CSV table of C-alpha atoms and ligand atoms in Angstrom, one decimal:
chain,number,residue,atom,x,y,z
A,103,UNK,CA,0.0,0.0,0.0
A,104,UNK,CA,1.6,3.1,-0.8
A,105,UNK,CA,1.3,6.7,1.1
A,106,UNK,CA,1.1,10.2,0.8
A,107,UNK,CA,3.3,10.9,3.9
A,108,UNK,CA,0.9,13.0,5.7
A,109,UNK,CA,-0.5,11.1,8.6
A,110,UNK,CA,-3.8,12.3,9.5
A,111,UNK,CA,-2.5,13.9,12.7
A,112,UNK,CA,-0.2,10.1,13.5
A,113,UNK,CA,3.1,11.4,15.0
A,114,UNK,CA,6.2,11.1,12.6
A,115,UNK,CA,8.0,8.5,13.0
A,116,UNK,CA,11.9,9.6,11.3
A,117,UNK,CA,14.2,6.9,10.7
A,118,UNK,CA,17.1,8.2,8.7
A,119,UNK,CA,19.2,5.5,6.8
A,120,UNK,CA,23.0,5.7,6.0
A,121,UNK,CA,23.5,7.4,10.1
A,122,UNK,CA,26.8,7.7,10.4
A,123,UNK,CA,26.6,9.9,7.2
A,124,UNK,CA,27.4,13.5,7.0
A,125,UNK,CA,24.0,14.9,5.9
A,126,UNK,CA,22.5,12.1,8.2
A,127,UNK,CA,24.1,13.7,11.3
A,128,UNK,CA,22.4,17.3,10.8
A,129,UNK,CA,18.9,15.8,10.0
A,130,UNK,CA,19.7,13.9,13.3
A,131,UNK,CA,20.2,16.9,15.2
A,132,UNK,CA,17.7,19.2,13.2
A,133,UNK,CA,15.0,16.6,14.4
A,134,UNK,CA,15.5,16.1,17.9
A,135,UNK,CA,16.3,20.1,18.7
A,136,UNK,CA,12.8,20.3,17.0
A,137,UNK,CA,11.4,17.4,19.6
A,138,UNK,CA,10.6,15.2,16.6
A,139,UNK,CA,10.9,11.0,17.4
A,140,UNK,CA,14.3,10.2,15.3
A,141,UNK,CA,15.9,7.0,15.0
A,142,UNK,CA,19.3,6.3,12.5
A,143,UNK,CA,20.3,2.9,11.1
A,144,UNK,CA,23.5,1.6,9.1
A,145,UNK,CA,21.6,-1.2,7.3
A,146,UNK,CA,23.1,-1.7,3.8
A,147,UNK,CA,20.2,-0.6,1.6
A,148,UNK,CA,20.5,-3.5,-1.2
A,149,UNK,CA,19.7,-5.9,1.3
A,150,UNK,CA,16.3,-6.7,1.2
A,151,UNK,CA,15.6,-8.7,4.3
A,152,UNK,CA,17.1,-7.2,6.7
A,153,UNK,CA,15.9,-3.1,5.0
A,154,UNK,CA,12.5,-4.8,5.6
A,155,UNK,CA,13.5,-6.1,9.1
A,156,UNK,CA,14.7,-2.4,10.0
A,157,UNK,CA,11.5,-0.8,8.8
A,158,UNK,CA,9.8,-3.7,11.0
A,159,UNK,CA,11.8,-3.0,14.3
A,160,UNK,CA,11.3,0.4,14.2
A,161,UNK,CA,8.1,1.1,12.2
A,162,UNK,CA,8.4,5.0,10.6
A,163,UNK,CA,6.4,7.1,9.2
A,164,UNK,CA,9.3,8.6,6.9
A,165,UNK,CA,12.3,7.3,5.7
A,166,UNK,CA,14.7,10.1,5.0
A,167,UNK,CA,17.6,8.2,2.8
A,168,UNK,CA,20.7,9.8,3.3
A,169,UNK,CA,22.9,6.9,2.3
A,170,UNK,CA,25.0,6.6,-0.8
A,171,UNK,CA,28.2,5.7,-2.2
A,172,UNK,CA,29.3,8.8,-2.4
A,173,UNK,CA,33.7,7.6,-3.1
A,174,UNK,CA,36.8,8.3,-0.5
A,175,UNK,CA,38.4,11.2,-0.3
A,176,UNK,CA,36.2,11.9,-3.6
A,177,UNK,CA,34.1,10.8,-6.6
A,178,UNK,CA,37.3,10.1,-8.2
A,179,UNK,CA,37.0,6.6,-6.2
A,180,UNK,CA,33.5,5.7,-7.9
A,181,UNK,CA,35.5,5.3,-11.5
A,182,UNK,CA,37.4,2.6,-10.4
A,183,UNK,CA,35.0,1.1,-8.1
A,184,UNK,CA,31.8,0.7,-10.4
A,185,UNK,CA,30.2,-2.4,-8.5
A,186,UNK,CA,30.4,-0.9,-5.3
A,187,UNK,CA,29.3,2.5,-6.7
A,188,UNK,CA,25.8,0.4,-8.2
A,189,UNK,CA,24.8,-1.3,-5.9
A,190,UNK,CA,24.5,2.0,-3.1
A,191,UNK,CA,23.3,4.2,-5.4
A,192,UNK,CA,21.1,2.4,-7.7
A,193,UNK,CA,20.3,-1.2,-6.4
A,194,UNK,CA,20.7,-0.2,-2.9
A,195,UNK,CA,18.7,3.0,-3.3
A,196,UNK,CA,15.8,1.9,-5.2
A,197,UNK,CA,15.0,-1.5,-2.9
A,198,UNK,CA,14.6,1.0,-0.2
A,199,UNK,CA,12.8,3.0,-1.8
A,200,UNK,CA,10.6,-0.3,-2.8
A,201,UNK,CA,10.7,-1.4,0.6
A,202,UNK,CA,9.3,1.9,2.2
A,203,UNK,CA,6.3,1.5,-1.0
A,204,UNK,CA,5.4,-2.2,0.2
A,205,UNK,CA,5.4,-0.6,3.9
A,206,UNK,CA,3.4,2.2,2.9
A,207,UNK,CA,6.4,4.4,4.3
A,208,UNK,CA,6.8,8.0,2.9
A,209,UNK,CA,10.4,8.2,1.3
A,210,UNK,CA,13.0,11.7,1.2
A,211,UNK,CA,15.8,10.8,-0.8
A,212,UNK,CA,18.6,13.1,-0.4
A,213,UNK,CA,19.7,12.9,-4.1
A,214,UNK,CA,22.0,15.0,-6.5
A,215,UNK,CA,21.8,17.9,-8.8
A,216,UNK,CA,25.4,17.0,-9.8
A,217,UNK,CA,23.7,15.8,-13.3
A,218,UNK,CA,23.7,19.1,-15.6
A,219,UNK,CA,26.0,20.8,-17.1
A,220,UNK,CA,25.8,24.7,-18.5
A,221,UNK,CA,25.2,24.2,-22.7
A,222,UNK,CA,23.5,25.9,-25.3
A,223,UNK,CA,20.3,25.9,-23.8
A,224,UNK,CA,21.2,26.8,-20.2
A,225,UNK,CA,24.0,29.1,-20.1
A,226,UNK,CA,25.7,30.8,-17.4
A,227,UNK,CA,23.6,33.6,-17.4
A,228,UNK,CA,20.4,31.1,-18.2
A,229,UNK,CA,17.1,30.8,-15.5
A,230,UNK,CA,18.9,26.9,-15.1
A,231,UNK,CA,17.8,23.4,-15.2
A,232,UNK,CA,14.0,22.1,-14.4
A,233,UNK,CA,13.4,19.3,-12.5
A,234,UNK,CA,11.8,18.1,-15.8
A,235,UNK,CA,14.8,18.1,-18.1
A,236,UNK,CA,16.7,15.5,-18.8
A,237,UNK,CA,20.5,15.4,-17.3
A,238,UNK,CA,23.2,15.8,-20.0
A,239,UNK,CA,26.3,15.2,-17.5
A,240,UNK,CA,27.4,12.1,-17.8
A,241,UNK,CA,30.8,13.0,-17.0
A,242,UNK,CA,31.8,11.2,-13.6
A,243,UNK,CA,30.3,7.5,-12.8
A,244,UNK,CA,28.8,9.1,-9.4
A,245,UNK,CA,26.3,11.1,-11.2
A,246,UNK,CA,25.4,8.6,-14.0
A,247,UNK,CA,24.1,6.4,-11.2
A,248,UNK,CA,23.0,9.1,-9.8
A,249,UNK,CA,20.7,10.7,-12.8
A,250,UNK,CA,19.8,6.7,-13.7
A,251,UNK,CA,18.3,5.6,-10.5
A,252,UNK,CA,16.2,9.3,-10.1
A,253,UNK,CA,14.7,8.4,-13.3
A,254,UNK,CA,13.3,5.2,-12.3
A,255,UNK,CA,12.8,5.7,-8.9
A,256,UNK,CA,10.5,9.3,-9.4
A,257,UNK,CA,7.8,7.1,-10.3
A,258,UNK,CA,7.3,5.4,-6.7
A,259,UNK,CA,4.2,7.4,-5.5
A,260,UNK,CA,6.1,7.6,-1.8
A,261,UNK,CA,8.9,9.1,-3.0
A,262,UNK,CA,10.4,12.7,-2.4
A,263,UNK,CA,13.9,13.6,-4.5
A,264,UNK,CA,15.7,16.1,-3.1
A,265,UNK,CA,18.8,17.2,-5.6
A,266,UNK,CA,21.1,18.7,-3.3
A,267,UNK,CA,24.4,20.6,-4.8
A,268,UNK,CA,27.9,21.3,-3.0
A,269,UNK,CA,26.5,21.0,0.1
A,270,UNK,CA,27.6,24.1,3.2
A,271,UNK,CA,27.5,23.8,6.9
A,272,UNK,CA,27.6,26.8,9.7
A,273,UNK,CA,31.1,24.8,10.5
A,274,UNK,CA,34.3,23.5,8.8
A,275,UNK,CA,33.3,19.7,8.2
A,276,UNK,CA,36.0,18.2,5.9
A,277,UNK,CA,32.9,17.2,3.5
A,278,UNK,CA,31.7,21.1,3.7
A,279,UNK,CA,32.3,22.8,-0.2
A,280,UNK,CA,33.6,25.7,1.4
A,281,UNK,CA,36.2,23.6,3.3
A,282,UNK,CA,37.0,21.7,0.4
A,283,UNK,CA,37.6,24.5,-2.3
A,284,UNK,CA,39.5,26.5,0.6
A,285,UNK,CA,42.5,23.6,1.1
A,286,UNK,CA,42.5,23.3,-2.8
A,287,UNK,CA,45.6,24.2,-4.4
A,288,UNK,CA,43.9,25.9,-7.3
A,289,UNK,CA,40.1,26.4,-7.9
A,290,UNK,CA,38.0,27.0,-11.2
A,291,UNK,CA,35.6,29.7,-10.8
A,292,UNK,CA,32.3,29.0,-12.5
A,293,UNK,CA,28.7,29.8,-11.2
A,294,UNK,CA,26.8,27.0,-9.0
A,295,UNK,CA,23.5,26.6,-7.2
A,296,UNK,CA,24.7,25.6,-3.7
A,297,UNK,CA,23.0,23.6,-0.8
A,298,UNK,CA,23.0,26.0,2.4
A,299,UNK,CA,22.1,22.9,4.6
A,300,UNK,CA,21.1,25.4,7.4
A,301,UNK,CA,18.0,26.8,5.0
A,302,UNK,CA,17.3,23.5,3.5
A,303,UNK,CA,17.1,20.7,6.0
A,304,UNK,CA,14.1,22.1,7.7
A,305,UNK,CA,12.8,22.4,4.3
A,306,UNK,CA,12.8,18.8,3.9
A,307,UNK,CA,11.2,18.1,6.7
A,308,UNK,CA,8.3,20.2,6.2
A,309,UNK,CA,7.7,18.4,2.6
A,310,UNK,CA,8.0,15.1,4.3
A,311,UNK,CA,6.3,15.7,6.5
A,312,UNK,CA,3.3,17.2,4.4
A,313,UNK,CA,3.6,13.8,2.4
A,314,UNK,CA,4.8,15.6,-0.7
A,315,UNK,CA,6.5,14.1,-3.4
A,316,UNK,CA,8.5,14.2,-6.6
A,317,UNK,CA,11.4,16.0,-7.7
A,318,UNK,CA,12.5,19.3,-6.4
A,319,UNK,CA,16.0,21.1,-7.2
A,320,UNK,CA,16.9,21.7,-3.6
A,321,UNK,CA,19.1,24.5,-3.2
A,322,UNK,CA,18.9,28.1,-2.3
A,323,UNK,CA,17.7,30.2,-5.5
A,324,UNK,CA,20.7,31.8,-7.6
A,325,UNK,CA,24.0,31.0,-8.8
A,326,UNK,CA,27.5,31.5,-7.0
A,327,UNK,CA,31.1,31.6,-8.4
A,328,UNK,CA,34.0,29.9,-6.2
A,329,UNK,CA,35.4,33.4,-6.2
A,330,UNK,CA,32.5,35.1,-4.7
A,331,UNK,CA,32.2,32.4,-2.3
A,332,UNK,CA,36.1,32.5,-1.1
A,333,UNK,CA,36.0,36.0,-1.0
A,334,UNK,CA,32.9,36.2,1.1
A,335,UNK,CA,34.6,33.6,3.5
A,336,UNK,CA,37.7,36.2,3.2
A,337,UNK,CA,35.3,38.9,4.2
A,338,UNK,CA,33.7,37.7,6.7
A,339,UNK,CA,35.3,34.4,9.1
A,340,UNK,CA,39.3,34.7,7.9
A,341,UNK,CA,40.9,37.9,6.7
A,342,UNK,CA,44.1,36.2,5.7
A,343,UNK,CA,43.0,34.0,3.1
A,344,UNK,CA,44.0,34.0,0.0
A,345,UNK,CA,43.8,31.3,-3.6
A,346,UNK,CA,44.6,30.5,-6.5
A,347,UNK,CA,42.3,30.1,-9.5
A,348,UNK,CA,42.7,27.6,-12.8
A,349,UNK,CA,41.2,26.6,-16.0
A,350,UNK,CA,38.4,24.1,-16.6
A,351,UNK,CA,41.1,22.3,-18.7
A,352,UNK,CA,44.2,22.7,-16.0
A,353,UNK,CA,41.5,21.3,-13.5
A,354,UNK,CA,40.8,18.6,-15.7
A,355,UNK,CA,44.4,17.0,-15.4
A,356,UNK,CA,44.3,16.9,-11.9
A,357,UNK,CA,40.9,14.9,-11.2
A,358,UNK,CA,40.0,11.8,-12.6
A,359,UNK,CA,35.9,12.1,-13.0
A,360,UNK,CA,34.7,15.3,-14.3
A,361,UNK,CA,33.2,17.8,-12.1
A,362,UNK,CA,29.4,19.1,-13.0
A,363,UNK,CA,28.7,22.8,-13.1
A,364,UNK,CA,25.4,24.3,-13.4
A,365,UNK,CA,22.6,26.4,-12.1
A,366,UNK,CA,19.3,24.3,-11.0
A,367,UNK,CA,15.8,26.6,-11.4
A,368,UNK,CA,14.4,26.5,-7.8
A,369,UNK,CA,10.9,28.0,-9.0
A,370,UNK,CA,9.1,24.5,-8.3
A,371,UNK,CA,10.7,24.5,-4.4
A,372,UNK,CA,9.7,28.0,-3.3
A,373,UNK,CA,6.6,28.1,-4.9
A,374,UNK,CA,5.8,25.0,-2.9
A,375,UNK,CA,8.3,26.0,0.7
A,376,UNK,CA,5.7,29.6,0.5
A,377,UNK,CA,2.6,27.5,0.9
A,378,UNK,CA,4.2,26.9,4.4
A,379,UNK,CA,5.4,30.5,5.0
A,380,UNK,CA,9.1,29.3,4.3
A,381,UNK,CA,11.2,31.4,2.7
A,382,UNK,CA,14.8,29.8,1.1
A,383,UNK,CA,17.9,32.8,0.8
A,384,UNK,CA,19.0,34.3,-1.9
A,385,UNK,CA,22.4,32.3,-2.5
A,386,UNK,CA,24.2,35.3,-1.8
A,387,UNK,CA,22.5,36.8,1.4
A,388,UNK,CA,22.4,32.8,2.5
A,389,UNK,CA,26.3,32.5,2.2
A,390,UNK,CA,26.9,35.8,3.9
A,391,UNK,CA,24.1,34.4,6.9
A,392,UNK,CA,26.2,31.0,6.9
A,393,UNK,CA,29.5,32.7,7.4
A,394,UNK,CA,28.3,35.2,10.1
A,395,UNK,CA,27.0,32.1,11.9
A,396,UNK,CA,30.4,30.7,11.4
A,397,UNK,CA,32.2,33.7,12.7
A,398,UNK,CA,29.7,33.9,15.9
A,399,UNK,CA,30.0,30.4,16.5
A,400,UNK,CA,34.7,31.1,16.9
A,401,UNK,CA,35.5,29.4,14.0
A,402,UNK,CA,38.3,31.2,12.1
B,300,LIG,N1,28.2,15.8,0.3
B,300,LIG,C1,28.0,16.2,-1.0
B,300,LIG,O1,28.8,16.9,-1.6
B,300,LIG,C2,26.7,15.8,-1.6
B,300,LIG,C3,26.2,16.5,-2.7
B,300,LIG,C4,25.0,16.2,-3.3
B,300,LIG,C5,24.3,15.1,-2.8
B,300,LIG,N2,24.8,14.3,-1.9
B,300,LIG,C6,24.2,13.1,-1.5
B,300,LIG,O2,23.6,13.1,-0.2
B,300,LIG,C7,23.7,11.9,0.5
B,300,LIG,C8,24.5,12.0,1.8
B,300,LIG,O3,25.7,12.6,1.5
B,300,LIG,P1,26.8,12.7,2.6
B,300,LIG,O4,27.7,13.9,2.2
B,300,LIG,O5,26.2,12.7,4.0
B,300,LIG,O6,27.7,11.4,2.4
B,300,LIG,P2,28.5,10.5,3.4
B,300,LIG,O7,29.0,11.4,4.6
B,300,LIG,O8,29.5,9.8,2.6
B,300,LIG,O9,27.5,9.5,4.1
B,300,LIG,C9,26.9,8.5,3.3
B,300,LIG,C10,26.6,7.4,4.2
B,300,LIG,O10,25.9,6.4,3.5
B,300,LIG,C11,26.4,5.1,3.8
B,300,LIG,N3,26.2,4.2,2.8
B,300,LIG,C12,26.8,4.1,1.6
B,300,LIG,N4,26.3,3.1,0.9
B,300,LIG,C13,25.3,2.5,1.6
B,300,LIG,C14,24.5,1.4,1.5
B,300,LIG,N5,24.5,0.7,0.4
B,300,LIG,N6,23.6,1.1,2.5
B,300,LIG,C15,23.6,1.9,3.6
B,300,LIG,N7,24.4,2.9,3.8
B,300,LIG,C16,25.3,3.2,2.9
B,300,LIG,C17,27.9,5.4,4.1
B,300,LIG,O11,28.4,4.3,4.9
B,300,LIG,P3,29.8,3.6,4.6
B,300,LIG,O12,30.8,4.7,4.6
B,300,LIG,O13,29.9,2.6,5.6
B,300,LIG,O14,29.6,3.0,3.2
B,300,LIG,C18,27.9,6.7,4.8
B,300,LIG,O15,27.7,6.6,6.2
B,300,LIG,C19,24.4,10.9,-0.5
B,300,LIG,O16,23.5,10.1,-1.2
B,300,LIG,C20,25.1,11.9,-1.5
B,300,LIG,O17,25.2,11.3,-2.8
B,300,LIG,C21,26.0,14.7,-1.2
């Protein structure tokens, strides 16, 4: 039997897979500052039995899948580990998604954006890519499986797909973009949608919760170059910093997978986030909020 998430006035039930995951540790703490019941689970998600065993044991309301092969210390890792890569991302993901169906369990997938790139049609200066157009990056195995399994797997009438890009916390987690692109040698600077997790995770929750489903770009509306991001960080949390910029093509001899760049149209999410009287940032004003947060909070 399959669900529309919102139940009748039932309390949620959260039980948020992958838990030792990055993502999964702020939906973790999101939920219980917000009093919500939350429960986390390692479970490999291609295993049938035991994913229906889990959802068993601790009978949800929502799954919030924040699990995926996502490659150490990169992507890079998923091009030479294809198996692996498969069987999180796409066999793993969609059986728990099917599980969650058969249970009648409402589903957030914490997905990817990372499966555009600018062209003729969407330029730099363009409005960006709808959730209804069809990914044309294929350059790194991560997002293939990425963009393949979101196809299939937006047709489960549980399911909520949530394409996140470069992801950004209030601190200096090693999986933070900011942190990454800050210990680079050299960065390229091209304009992004970005993930300000701060604006977005209780974002998710309200959509889950409200048992809708779908596809949604889920970033803050805009784009950002890597150059107004540094200096902002400059500006605001560490006047000493300084980089080094390079080309599309001298970053391409470094890295191994390519790298997707591209603005996402976030029309669809704050049409929908204003029906709750939440508002998403600008990326801009939501950058220069993260880093005063940062700044408040000591880090340098
Ligand atoms: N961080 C980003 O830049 C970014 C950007 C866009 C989208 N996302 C997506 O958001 C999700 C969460 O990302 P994250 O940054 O939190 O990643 P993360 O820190 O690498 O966490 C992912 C977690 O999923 C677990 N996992 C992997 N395969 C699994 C499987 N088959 N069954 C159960 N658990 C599995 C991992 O456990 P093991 O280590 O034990 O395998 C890990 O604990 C991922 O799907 C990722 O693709 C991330």
């Amino acid at each position: 039997m399959a669900t529309n998430g919102s139940n009748g006035g039932q309390t949620s039930r959260f039980l948020i897979w992958g838990g030792d995951g990055w993502v999964a540790g702020h939906l973790k703490t999101l939920l219980e500052g917000q009093g919500k019941k939350v429960f986390t689970t390692t479970v490999r998600m291609e295993n049938r039995e035991t994913v229906i065993a889990e959802l068993d044991r601790v009978n949800p309301t929502h799954v919030l899948n924040a699990a995926g092969c996502t490659g150490r210390p990169n992507v890079d890792w998923c091009e030479d580990n294809k198996e692996a890569t498969m069987r999180s991302n796409v066999v793993g993901a969609l059986n728990l998604t099917d599980c969650c169906f058969v249970r009648g369990i409402h589903c957030t997938v914490f997905a990817t954006g990372c499966i555009y790139q600018y062209d003729d049609a969407h330029p730099l200066d363009g409005p960006g890519f709808l959730e209804t157009d069809p990914a044309n990056f294929a350059g790194s195995f991560y997002s293939m499986t990425k963009a393949h399994v979101e196809e299939i797997m937006k047709h489960y009438e549980n399911c909520l797909i949530l394409r996140l890009r470069m992801p950004v916390s209030d601190d200096l987690h090693p999986r933070n973009f900011v942190t990454k692109i800050s210990k680079y040698d050299r960065v390229v600077d091209i304009p992004n949608s970005n993930t300000i997790l701060t604006d977005l995770l209780p974002a998710s929750i309200l959509l889950a919760e409200h048992g809708d489903v779908g596809v949604y770009n889920f970033t803050n509306p805009g784009a950002i170059s890597h150059n107004e991001v540094l200096a902002l960080f400059r500006d605001i949390v560490r006047p000493s910093f300084t980089w080094k910029n390079f080309s599309l093509q001298e970053q391409a001899k470094v890295i191994k997978a390519g790298r997707s760049n591209c603005k996402l149209d976030t029309s669809k999410l704050t049409t929908k986030l204003r029906e709750f009287g939440y508002e998403v940032p600008e990326i801009h004003d939501a950058y220069r909020l993260c880093f005063e947060r940062m700044k408040a909070s000591g880090i340098k």
